[in-house]
Short mmCIF file of C-alpha atoms in Angstrom, two decimals:
data_model
loop_
_atom_site.label_atom_id
_atom_site.label_comp_id
_atom_site.label_asym_id
_atom_site.label_seq_id
_atom_site.Cartn_x
_atom_site.Cartn_y
_atom_site.Cartn_z
CA MET A 150 32.99 -41.56 32.64
CA SER A 151 31.31 -41.87 29.50
CA ARG A 152 32.04 -45.38 27.37
CA ARG A 153 32.97 -45.04 23.77
CA VAL A 154 30.67 -46.96 21.71
CA VAL A 155 32.16 -49.03 19.05
CA ARG A 156 30.64 -49.18 15.67
CA GLN A 157 29.26 -52.61 14.91
CA SER A 158 30.40 -53.99 11.53
CA LYS A 159 31.36 -57.43 10.44
CA PHE A 160 34.21 -55.93 8.23
CA ARG A 161 35.79 -54.00 10.98
CA HIS A 162 38.74 -56.56 11.13
CA VAL A 163 39.16 -57.22 7.64
CA PHE A 164 42.91 -57.96 6.87
CA GLY A 165 45.19 -58.17 3.86
CA GLN A 166 47.45 -60.94 3.11
CA ALA A 167 50.23 -61.06 0.32
CA ALA A 168 50.40 -64.69 -1.26
CA LYS A 169 53.28 -66.89 -0.78
CA ALA A 170 56.14 -66.75 -3.10
CA ASP A 171 55.16 -70.03 -5.05
CA GLN A 172 51.63 -68.25 -5.74
CA THR A 173 53.12 -65.50 -7.43
CA TYR A 174 53.70 -64.89 -11.06
CA GLU A 175 57.28 -64.26 -11.91
CA ASP A 176 59.38 -62.90 -14.90
CA ILE A 177 56.68 -60.75 -16.30
CA ARG A 178 57.90 -57.71 -17.96
CA VAL A 179 54.98 -55.22 -16.94
CA SER A 180 54.51 -52.29 -19.47
CA LYS A 181 56.22 -49.03 -18.48
CA VAL A 182 53.79 -46.96 -20.74
CA THR A 183 52.63 -43.80 -18.95
CA TRP A 184 48.86 -44.18 -18.40
CA ASP A 185 46.66 -44.32 -15.43
CA SER A 186 44.98 -47.69 -15.85
CA ALA A 187 44.99 -50.76 -14.03
CA PHE A 188 47.31 -52.68 -16.50
CA CYS A 189 45.85 -55.80 -15.25
CA ALA A 190 42.62 -57.70 -15.57
CA VAL A 191 41.55 -60.89 -13.83
CA ASN A 192 38.67 -63.41 -13.98
CA PRO A 193 38.00 -66.86 -12.41
CA LYS A 194 39.76 -68.50 -15.13
CA PHE A 195 42.60 -66.13 -16.42
CA LEU A 196 45.05 -63.39 -15.41
CA ALA A 197 46.13 -60.67 -18.20
CA ILE A 198 48.68 -58.22 -17.91
CA ILE A 199 49.85 -55.60 -20.25
CA VAL A 200 53.59 -56.15 -21.06
CA GLU A 201 56.35 -54.45 -22.72
CA ALA A 202 56.32 -55.43 -26.37
CA GLY A 203 58.55 -54.21 -29.20
CA GLY A 204 57.11 -53.11 -32.35
CA GLY A 205 53.55 -52.54 -31.30
CA GLY A 206 51.43 -53.35 -27.91
CA ALA A 207 50.79 -56.81 -26.26
CA PHE A 208 49.27 -58.24 -23.23
CA ILE A 209 49.93 -61.92 -21.82
CA VAL A 210 47.19 -64.21 -20.66
CA LEU A 211 47.77 -66.74 -18.01
CA PRO A 212 45.66 -69.51 -16.60
CA LEU A 213 44.91 -68.69 -13.11
CA ALA A 214 46.61 -71.73 -11.66
CA LYS A 215 49.73 -71.34 -13.72
CA THR A 216 51.68 -69.56 -10.91
CA GLY A 217 55.66 -69.55 -10.73
CA ARG A 218 58.03 -68.54 -13.10
CA VAL A 219 56.49 -67.49 -16.64
CA ASP A 220 58.38 -69.00 -19.58
CA LYS A 221 60.13 -66.23 -21.26
CA ASN A 222 58.65 -67.77 -24.61
CA HIS A 223 55.04 -67.81 -23.41
CA PRO A 224 52.60 -66.65 -26.16
CA LEU A 225 51.45 -63.16 -26.10
CA VAL A 226 48.09 -61.64 -27.40
CA THR A 227 49.61 -59.40 -30.23
CA GLY A 228 47.93 -57.25 -32.78
CA HIS A 229 47.93 -53.76 -32.02
CA THR A 230 50.50 -51.31 -33.72
CA GLY A 231 50.72 -49.10 -30.73
CA PRO A 232 50.93 -49.74 -26.84
CA VAL A 233 48.10 -51.35 -25.23
CA LEU A 234 46.50 -48.83 -22.71
CA ASP A 235 43.47 -50.80 -21.22
CA ILE A 236 42.18 -54.47 -21.14
CA ASP A 237 38.82 -55.53 -19.71
CA TRP A 238 37.40 -59.28 -19.42
CA CYS A 239 33.84 -59.63 -20.66
CA PRO A 240 31.62 -60.29 -17.54
CA HIS A 241 29.62 -62.71 -19.60
CA ASN A 242 32.19 -64.95 -20.97
CA ASP A 243 35.28 -65.67 -19.14
CA ASN A 244 37.04 -66.57 -22.65
CA VAL A 245 36.57 -62.83 -24.19
CA ILE A 246 38.88 -59.99 -23.53
CA ALA A 247 38.76 -56.70 -25.09
CA SER A 248 41.86 -54.31 -25.31
CA ALA A 249 42.35 -50.62 -26.14
CA SER A 250 45.58 -48.98 -27.69
CA ASP A 251 47.47 -46.01 -28.63
CA ASP A 252 46.71 -47.03 -32.23
CA THR A 253 43.13 -45.83 -31.89
CA THR A 254 41.49 -49.48 -32.23
CA VAL A 255 39.88 -51.66 -29.75
CA MET A 256 40.25 -55.31 -30.33
CA VAL A 257 38.13 -58.21 -28.92
CA TRP A 258 39.87 -61.43 -28.36
CA GLN A 259 38.57 -64.98 -27.97
CA ILE A 260 41.11 -66.79 -25.47
CA PRO A 261 41.15 -70.64 -25.69
CA ASP A 262 41.23 -72.76 -22.51
CA TYR A 263 44.20 -74.52 -23.61
CA THR A 264 47.71 -72.48 -23.67
CA PRO A 265 48.52 -71.86 -27.37
CA VAL A 266 51.89 -72.57 -29.00
CA ARG A 267 52.29 -69.23 -30.89
CA ASN A 268 51.17 -65.73 -30.16
CA ILE A 269 47.56 -65.14 -30.57
CA THR A 270 47.35 -62.43 -33.67
CA GLU A 271 44.12 -62.34 -34.95
CA PRO A 272 41.43 -60.65 -33.00
CA VAL A 273 37.69 -61.77 -33.36
CA ILE A 274 37.00 -58.33 -34.42
CA THR A 275 38.55 -54.96 -34.85
CA LEU A 276 36.46 -51.63 -33.53
CA GLU A 277 37.49 -48.77 -35.63
CA GLY A 278 35.85 -45.43 -34.66
CA HIS A 279 38.27 -43.19 -32.56
CA SER A 280 40.53 -40.80 -34.10
CA LYS A 281 42.92 -40.60 -31.29
CA ARG A 282 44.26 -43.13 -28.81
CA VAL A 283 41.85 -45.27 -26.66
CA GLY A 284 42.43 -45.36 -23.05
CA ILE A 285 39.33 -46.80 -21.29
CA LEU A 286 37.24 -49.82 -21.72
CA SER A 287 34.29 -50.91 -19.65
CA TRP A 288 31.82 -53.78 -20.65
CA HIS A 289 28.23 -53.22 -19.92
CA PRO A 290 27.28 -54.88 -16.68
CA THR A 291 23.78 -56.60 -17.70
CA ALA A 292 23.73 -56.54 -21.70
CA ARG A 293 25.32 -59.07 -23.87
CA ASN A 294 28.16 -58.04 -26.21
CA VAL A 295 27.81 -54.28 -25.19
CA LEU A 296 31.29 -52.65 -24.77
CA LEU A 297 32.11 -48.90 -24.07
CA SER A 298 35.37 -47.39 -25.28
CA ALA A 299 36.39 -43.73 -24.50
CA GLY A 300 39.58 -42.21 -26.41
CA GLY A 301 41.65 -39.14 -26.50
CA ASP A 302 39.24 -37.55 -29.09
CA ASN A 303 37.01 -36.78 -25.99
CA VAL A 304 34.44 -39.24 -27.45
CA ILE A 305 32.59 -42.19 -25.99
CA ILE A 306 31.63 -45.00 -28.20
CA ILE A 307 29.21 -47.87 -27.06
CA TRP A 308 29.46 -50.91 -29.53
CA ASN A 309 27.75 -54.09 -30.10
CA VAL A 310 30.69 -56.33 -30.37
CA GLY A 311 28.64 -59.12 -31.72
CA THR A 312 28.00 -57.15 -35.00
CA GLY A 313 30.79 -54.80 -34.83
CA GLU A 314 28.03 -51.69 -35.03
CA VAL A 315 28.30 -48.41 -33.14
CA LEU A 316 25.20 -48.42 -30.94
CA LEU A 317 25.78 -45.02 -29.58
CA SER A 318 28.36 -42.24 -30.04
CA LEU A 319 28.64 -39.61 -27.31
CA ASP A 320 30.91 -37.03 -29.07
CA ASP A 321 29.89 -33.59 -27.57
CA LEU A 322 29.30 -34.15 -23.86
CA HIS A 323 33.22 -33.69 -22.85
CA PRO A 324 35.29 -30.73 -23.89
CA ASP A 325 38.52 -32.31 -22.87
CA VAL A 326 40.24 -35.64 -22.38
CA ILE A 327 37.97 -38.22 -20.27
CA HIS A 328 39.71 -39.81 -17.13
CA SER A 329 37.54 -42.33 -16.13
CA VAL A 330 33.99 -44.06 -17.09
CA CYS A 331 31.96 -46.16 -14.73
CA TRP A 332 28.60 -47.72 -15.17
CA ASN A 333 25.79 -47.88 -12.69
CA SER A 334 24.61 -51.47 -11.53
CA ASN A 335 21.96 -51.92 -14.29
CA GLY A 336 24.10 -50.22 -17.01
CA SER A 337 21.29 -47.37 -17.30
CA LEU A 338 23.71 -44.40 -16.54
CA LEU A 339 27.59 -43.51 -16.75
CA ALA A 340 29.60 -41.80 -14.11
CA THR A 341 32.62 -39.82 -16.03
CA THR A 342 35.36 -37.59 -15.16
CA CYS A 343 37.24 -35.39 -17.34
CA LYS A 344 40.24 -33.18 -17.59
CA ASP A 345 37.90 -29.96 -17.34
CA LYS A 346 37.73 -31.08 -13.64
CA THR A 347 33.76 -31.92 -13.84
CA LEU A 348 32.14 -35.04 -12.56
CA ARG A 349 29.07 -35.90 -14.78
CA ILE A 350 26.19 -38.48 -14.90
CA VAL A 351 25.26 -39.33 -18.15
CA ASP A 352 22.21 -41.11 -19.70
CA PRO A 353 23.92 -42.64 -22.57
CA ARG A 354 20.60 -43.66 -24.41
CA LYS A 355 19.32 -40.06 -24.41
CA GLY A 356 22.88 -38.76 -25.12
CA ARG A 357 22.75 -36.17 -22.39
CA VAL A 358 24.20 -35.26 -19.01
CA VAL A 359 21.45 -35.60 -16.24
CA ALA A 360 23.61 -34.16 -13.58
CA GLU A 361 27.21 -32.66 -13.13
CA ARG A 362 29.34 -31.16 -10.38
CA ALA A 363 32.24 -28.81 -11.45
CA ARG A 364 35.35 -29.13 -9.24
CA PRO A 365 34.27 -32.03 -6.61
CA HIS A 366 38.04 -32.05 -5.66
CA GLU A 367 39.88 -28.60 -5.84
CA GLY A 368 43.34 -29.96 -6.77
CA ALA A 369 44.82 -30.26 -10.42
CA ARG A 370 45.41 -33.88 -10.58
CA PRO A 371 43.02 -36.43 -12.27
CA LEU A 372 39.89 -37.42 -10.70
CA ARG A 373 38.37 -40.93 -10.56
CA ALA A 374 34.54 -42.03 -9.72
CA VAL A 375 32.54 -45.00 -9.29
CA PHE A 376 29.09 -45.73 -8.45
CA THR A 377 27.84 -47.34 -5.18
CA ALA A 378 25.28 -49.96 -4.96
CA ASP A 379 22.54 -47.53 -4.07
CA GLY A 380 23.27 -45.03 -6.80
CA LYS A 381 25.47 -42.65 -4.87
CA LEU A 382 29.17 -41.73 -6.19
CA LEU A 383 32.35 -42.18 -4.79
CA SER A 384 35.16 -39.86 -6.23
CA THR A 385 38.72 -39.64 -5.58
CA GLY A 386 40.98 -36.47 -6.35
CA PHE A 387 43.11 -33.84 -4.64
CA SER A 388 42.59 -30.95 -2.59
CA ARG A 389 44.18 -27.43 -3.47
CA MET A 390 47.07 -28.61 -1.07
CA SER A 391 47.60 -31.70 -3.10
CA GLU A 392 46.02 -33.91 -0.40
CA ARG A 393 44.26 -37.20 -1.57
CA GLN A 394 40.57 -37.30 -1.00
CA LEU A 395 37.78 -39.62 -1.20
CA ALA A 396 34.33 -38.05 -1.49
CA LEU A 397 30.68 -39.56 -1.42
CA TRP A 398 28.04 -37.83 -3.46
CA ASP A 399 24.36 -37.81 -3.75
CA PRO A 400 23.49 -37.13 -7.34
CA ASN A 401 20.11 -35.80 -6.34
CA ASN A 402 22.10 -32.96 -4.45
CA PHE A 403 25.67 -32.22 -5.72
CA GLU A 404 26.15 -28.99 -3.79
CA GLU A 405 28.25 -30.54 -1.08
CA PRO A 406 29.58 -34.02 -0.54
CA VAL A 407 27.75 -36.46 1.76
CA ALA A 408 31.14 -37.14 3.32
CA LEU A 409 34.64 -36.22 2.47
CA GLN A 410 37.90 -38.13 3.72
CA GLU A 411 41.37 -36.56 3.52
CA MET A 412 44.34 -38.91 3.45
CA ASP A 413 47.87 -37.98 2.65
CA THR A 414 49.96 -35.85 0.37
CA SER A 415 51.08 -37.88 -2.76
CA ASN A 416 50.80 -37.47 -6.54
CA GLY A 417 49.56 -40.89 -7.38
CA VAL A 418 46.01 -41.08 -8.89
CA LEU A 419 44.04 -43.19 -6.60
CA LEU A 420 42.05 -46.07 -8.54
CA PRO A 421 39.01 -46.93 -6.50
CA PHE A 422 37.69 -50.53 -6.68
CA TYR A 423 34.34 -50.83 -5.03
CA ASP A 424 32.62 -54.22 -3.99
CA PRO A 425 28.84 -53.71 -3.84
CA ASP A 426 28.52 -56.70 -1.77
CA SER A 427 30.23 -55.76 1.08
CA SER A 428 29.88 -52.07 0.19
CA ILE A 429 33.85 -51.59 0.75
CA VAL A 430 35.82 -49.29 -1.38
CA TYR A 431 39.45 -50.11 -1.81
CA LEU A 432 41.84 -47.25 -2.94
CA CYS A 433 45.29 -48.44 -4.71
CA GLY A 434 47.40 -45.63 -5.97
CA LYS A 435 49.91 -46.20 -8.77
CA GLY A 436 53.41 -46.04 -7.21
CA ASP A 437 52.00 -46.61 -3.69
CA SER A 438 52.83 -49.43 -1.53
CA SER A 439 49.58 -49.64 0.13
CA ILE A 440 45.80 -50.53 -0.32
CA ARG A 441 43.46 -48.25 1.86
CA TYR A 442 39.69 -49.45 2.43
CA PHE A 443 36.71 -47.91 3.55
CA GLU A 444 33.19 -49.17 4.40
CA ILE A 445 30.25 -47.08 3.02
CA THR A 446 27.13 -47.21 5.21
CA GLU A 447 23.75 -45.46 5.24
CA GLU A 448 24.46 -43.84 8.59
CA PRO A 449 26.55 -40.94 9.39
CA PRO A 450 29.46 -40.51 8.91
CA PHE A 451 28.86 -42.43 5.92
CA VAL A 452 32.35 -43.53 5.02
CA HIS A 453 34.33 -45.37 7.72
CA TYR A 454 38.06 -45.98 7.42
CA LEU A 455 38.85 -49.80 8.01
CA ASN A 456 42.49 -50.31 7.60
CA THR A 457 45.46 -50.31 5.26
CA PHE A 458 47.46 -53.02 3.74
CA SER A 459 50.99 -52.02 3.45
CA SER A 460 53.87 -53.53 1.67
CA LYS A 461 57.41 -52.56 0.69
CA GLU A 462 57.33 -52.63 -3.20
CA PRO A 463 55.33 -49.86 -5.07
CA GLN A 464 52.47 -51.20 -7.17
CA ARG A 465 52.61 -50.72 -11.12
CA GLY A 466 49.00 -51.62 -11.55
CA MET A 467 46.29 -53.63 -9.88
CA GLY A 468 43.91 -56.47 -10.93
CA PHE A 469 40.59 -56.94 -9.02
CA MET A 470 38.89 -60.43 -8.93
CA PRO A 471 35.19 -60.53 -9.50
CA LYS A 472 33.08 -61.85 -6.46
CA ARG A 473 32.57 -65.45 -8.12
CA GLY A 474 36.23 -66.02 -8.34
CA LEU A 475 36.79 -65.90 -4.63
CA ASP A 476 37.35 -68.66 -2.13
CA VAL A 477 34.40 -68.57 -0.04
CA SER A 478 35.79 -71.66 2.26
CA LYS A 479 38.50 -69.22 3.50
CA CYS A 480 36.23 -66.12 3.96
CA GLU A 481 37.88 -64.29 1.32
CA ILE A 482 36.05 -61.11 0.39
CA ALA A 483 38.38 -59.57 -2.04
CA ARG A 484 41.41 -60.50 -4.00
CA PHE A 485 43.93 -58.11 -5.65
CA TYR A 486 46.63 -58.98 -8.42
CA LYS A 487 49.31 -56.31 -7.54
CA LEU A 488 51.70 -55.57 -10.49
CA HIS A 489 55.47 -55.27 -9.56
CA GLU A 490 57.96 -54.57 -12.14
CA ARG A 491 58.72 -58.04 -12.93
CA LYS A 492 56.01 -60.05 -11.33
CA CYS A 493 52.35 -60.01 -10.12
CA GLU A 494 51.50 -60.80 -6.52
CA PRO A 495 47.99 -61.77 -5.23
CA ILE A 496 46.89 -60.11 -2.41
CA VAL A 497 43.87 -61.61 -0.37
CA MET A 498 41.42 -59.67 1.83
CA THR A 499 39.81 -61.97 4.52
CA VAL A 500 37.24 -61.83 7.33
CA PRO A 501 38.54 -63.74 10.34
CA ARG A 502 36.09 -66.32 11.30
CA LYS A 503 36.13 -69.46 13.42
CA SER A 504 33.83 -71.58 11.58
CA ASP A 505 34.46 -73.43 8.46
CA LEU A 506 30.67 -73.27 7.15
CA PHE A 507 29.55 -71.14 4.48
CA GLN A 508 29.02 -67.48 5.94
CA ASP A 509 25.87 -66.41 4.04
CA ASP A 510 26.30 -62.90 5.82
CA LEU A 511 29.58 -62.27 3.87
CA TYR A 512 28.24 -63.67 0.51
CA PRO A 513 25.00 -62.24 -0.57
CA ASP A 514 24.10 -63.47 -4.11
CA THR A 515 26.40 -61.77 -6.52
CA PRO A 516 26.45 -61.13 -10.29
CA GLY A 517 26.86 -64.21 -12.34
CA PRO A 518 27.93 -65.11 -15.87
CA GLU A 519 24.60 -64.61 -17.51
CA PRO A 520 23.52 -61.37 -19.10
CA ALA A 521 20.21 -60.05 -18.26
CA LEU A 522 19.51 -58.45 -21.64
CA GLU A 523 20.45 -58.67 -25.36
CA ALA A 524 22.08 -55.45 -26.77
CA ASP A 525 19.12 -54.37 -28.94
CA GLU A 526 16.83 -54.78 -25.91
CA TRP A 527 19.06 -52.45 -23.68
CA LEU A 528 19.34 -50.01 -26.73
CA SER A 529 15.57 -49.78 -26.92
CA GLY A 530 15.16 -48.49 -23.33
CA GLN A 531 14.90 -51.70 -21.21
CA ASP A 532 16.76 -52.05 -17.92
CA ALA A 533 17.37 -55.13 -15.82
CA GLU A 534 19.42 -55.84 -12.74
CA PRO A 535 22.38 -58.26 -12.87
CA VAL A 536 21.29 -62.08 -12.95
CA LEU A 537 22.52 -63.12 -9.59
CA ILE A 538 24.07 -66.50 -8.53
CA SER A 539 24.65 -68.19 -4.98
CA LEU A 540 28.25 -68.80 -3.90
CA LYS A 541 27.33 -71.21 -1.52
CA ASP A 542 28.50 -74.28 -3.29
CA GLY A 543 31.64 -72.11 -4.74
CA TYR A 544 31.73 -71.20 -8.37
CA VAL A 545 32.95 -73.29 -11.14
CA PRO A 546 33.73 -71.38 -14.22
CA PRO A 547 31.90 -72.91 -17.25
CA LYS A 548 34.09 -74.72 -20.10
CA HIS A 549 35.29 -72.37 -22.87
CA ARG A 550 32.22 -71.33 -24.79
CA GLU A 551 31.57 -69.11 -27.98
CA LEU A 552 29.20 -66.16 -27.51
CA ARG A 553 25.82 -67.19 -28.09
CA VAL A 554 23.79 -64.98 -30.53
CA THR A 555 20.37 -64.01 -31.45
CA LYS A 556 21.16 -62.79 -34.91
CA SER A 557 24.04 -63.01 -37.39
CA ASN A 558 27.16 -62.44 -35.05
CA ILE A 559 30.92 -62.25 -36.15
CA LEU A 560 31.52 -63.75 -32.75
CA ASP A 561 29.55 -66.79 -33.50
CA VAL A 562 31.89 -69.14 -35.31
CA ARG A 563 29.52 -71.74 -36.69
CA PRO A 564 30.13 -72.51 -40.30
CA PRO A 565 27.41 -72.14 -42.99
CA ALA A 566 24.22 -74.47 -42.95
CA GLY A 567 24.92 -77.97 -44.21
CA PRO A 568 26.68 -81.16 -43.01
CA ARG A 569 28.98 -80.78 -40.20
CA ARG A 570 32.45 -81.54 -40.90
CA SER A 571 33.81 -81.35 -37.41
CA GLN A 572 32.79 -80.53 -33.98
CA SER A 573 34.32 -79.36 -30.51
CA ALA A 574 34.37 -81.39 -27.40
CA SER A 575 31.43 -79.42 -26.12
CA GLY A 576 29.45 -80.21 -29.17
CA ALA A 577 29.77 -76.69 -30.91
CA PRO A 578 30.74 -76.73 -34.35
CA LEU A 579 34.28 -75.31 -35.42
CA SER A 580 34.94 -72.78 -38.11
CA GLN A 581 37.23 -73.18 -40.99
CA HIS A 582 39.40 -70.33 -39.36
CA THR A 583 39.64 -72.45 -35.87
CA LEU A 584 40.53 -75.51 -37.79
CA GLU A 585 43.13 -74.11 -39.53
CA THR A 586 44.65 -72.35 -36.35
CA LEU A 587 44.63 -75.69 -34.57
CA LEU A 588 46.15 -77.43 -37.46
CA GLU A 589 48.94 -74.90 -37.48
CA GLU A 590 49.44 -75.42 -33.55
CA VAL A 591 49.57 -79.15 -34.09
CA LYS A 592 52.17 -78.88 -36.63
CA ALA A 593 54.29 -76.42 -34.55
CA LEU A 594 53.98 -78.85 -31.61
CA ARG A 595 55.15 -81.58 -33.89
CA GLU A 596 58.07 -79.76 -34.66
CA ARG A 597 58.98 -79.03 -31.13
CA VAL A 598 58.49 -82.70 -30.15
CA GLN A 599 60.56 -83.74 -33.16
CA ALA A 600 63.34 -81.27 -32.07
CA GLN A 601 63.28 -82.62 -28.27
CA ASP A 602 63.41 -86.22 -29.99
CA GLU A 603 66.67 -85.27 -31.94
CA ARG A 604 68.04 -83.93 -28.64
CA ILE A 605 67.21 -87.02 -26.65
CA THR A 606 68.72 -89.23 -29.14
CA ALA A 607 72.02 -87.27 -29.30
CA LEU A 608 72.30 -87.28 -25.54
CA GLU A 609 71.66 -90.94 -25.51
CA ASN A 610 74.36 -91.75 -28.09
CA MET A 611 76.70 -89.81 -25.91
CA LEU A 612 75.98 -91.47 -22.73
CA CYS A 613 76.35 -94.80 -24.64
CA GLU A 614 79.70 -93.96 -25.85
CA LEU A 615 80.85 -92.79 -22.52
CA VAL A 616 79.55 -96.07 -21.04
CA ASP A 617 81.44 -97.96 -23.70
CA GLY A 618 84.58 -96.20 -22.90
CA THR A 619 84.53 -97.08 -19.25
CA ASP A 620 84.20 -100.65 -19.98
#
């Protein structure tokens, strides 16, 4: 009898586990807007979720440790006049987040480390250049302050957030609505999918398509695509019979997929989350109650099904924690933040190991928070791989920092040259605007304390009267 050889892989036994009830985020009114984005963005410091908001668009930002029931009066980030469709944390500054909206604008926000008393209503900058709704955002993986936005006007704009300038506008490459955009690892190429059923690889600085594949999936539903670590492409889509598919492509030979996996029949678009360190892709469908995951290898059959995490409740959206935000002492290799109708539930993916020591085979050096290039260096044609950090001693997020700049920058809040009037705890000077905001919040806090004081005094008087009455 021939014995079946089992494939060797340290990720064969990865398993998913939902967080305990006290580690979830309760009472969050997740947005009901119809749009196929993740609705959730997370980094090692904050969790951001697009929420229901009357008279415009809003999202909520919570410190990661603030689990449990969220106060119904918790401040929101409000400023858009239409629903927020996408949010994305800056990979090089954990306090900066961008939001895209139905109102055609992109806004960039600086989130303080302390919880503000009132809604955050003033973005650091508003980027106006699209003529229709903006539904896709993606920060450049290695260049400082470079942000991509894609809109319903079929245009991709690449911005220098630090100056508010349009670096590049790609307005004649897509004949129809853009469904997804993804940078490769060093930010030299883009992979885009479009309503015209074509998968494109775009060189943004040359403004041209360098490779394309018409109908990589035969079905009519939207496609998604992400780059792998070695420059291949993973796409999700539908067969002609509406079966959901995952395909691996070599851009140098777009004729046939390197591998094709068929899954189930469902109409939910599969959002792919790819981890380059483990070469695992996680597929989360909106409306599904499961996360499927596959390992991508260099040997046939190239795409290996690992497992499925299943739960009872369907997901409204999903956040994916960067590697530096994981708990390496527990052999976490991925953490998702699953959105329900009224809550957010962390889901941890773990490789079972007996040892408590740092598992260096699970955690190669991973992209850290330092950019490798400035915006103008990237625009001039330079490329650089991400600046890597070791997770051996765990990752400690830096304290709140303003974006460092090399030239006049609107995200730099330093006052004009002259005697310093005040400074933040970190030694960086504070702007007039920041001081005024802090003053307002201190006044509001004083009002709340006074109101509480009055209630305590009234309660004390009432108890004294009751005590006197019983004597």
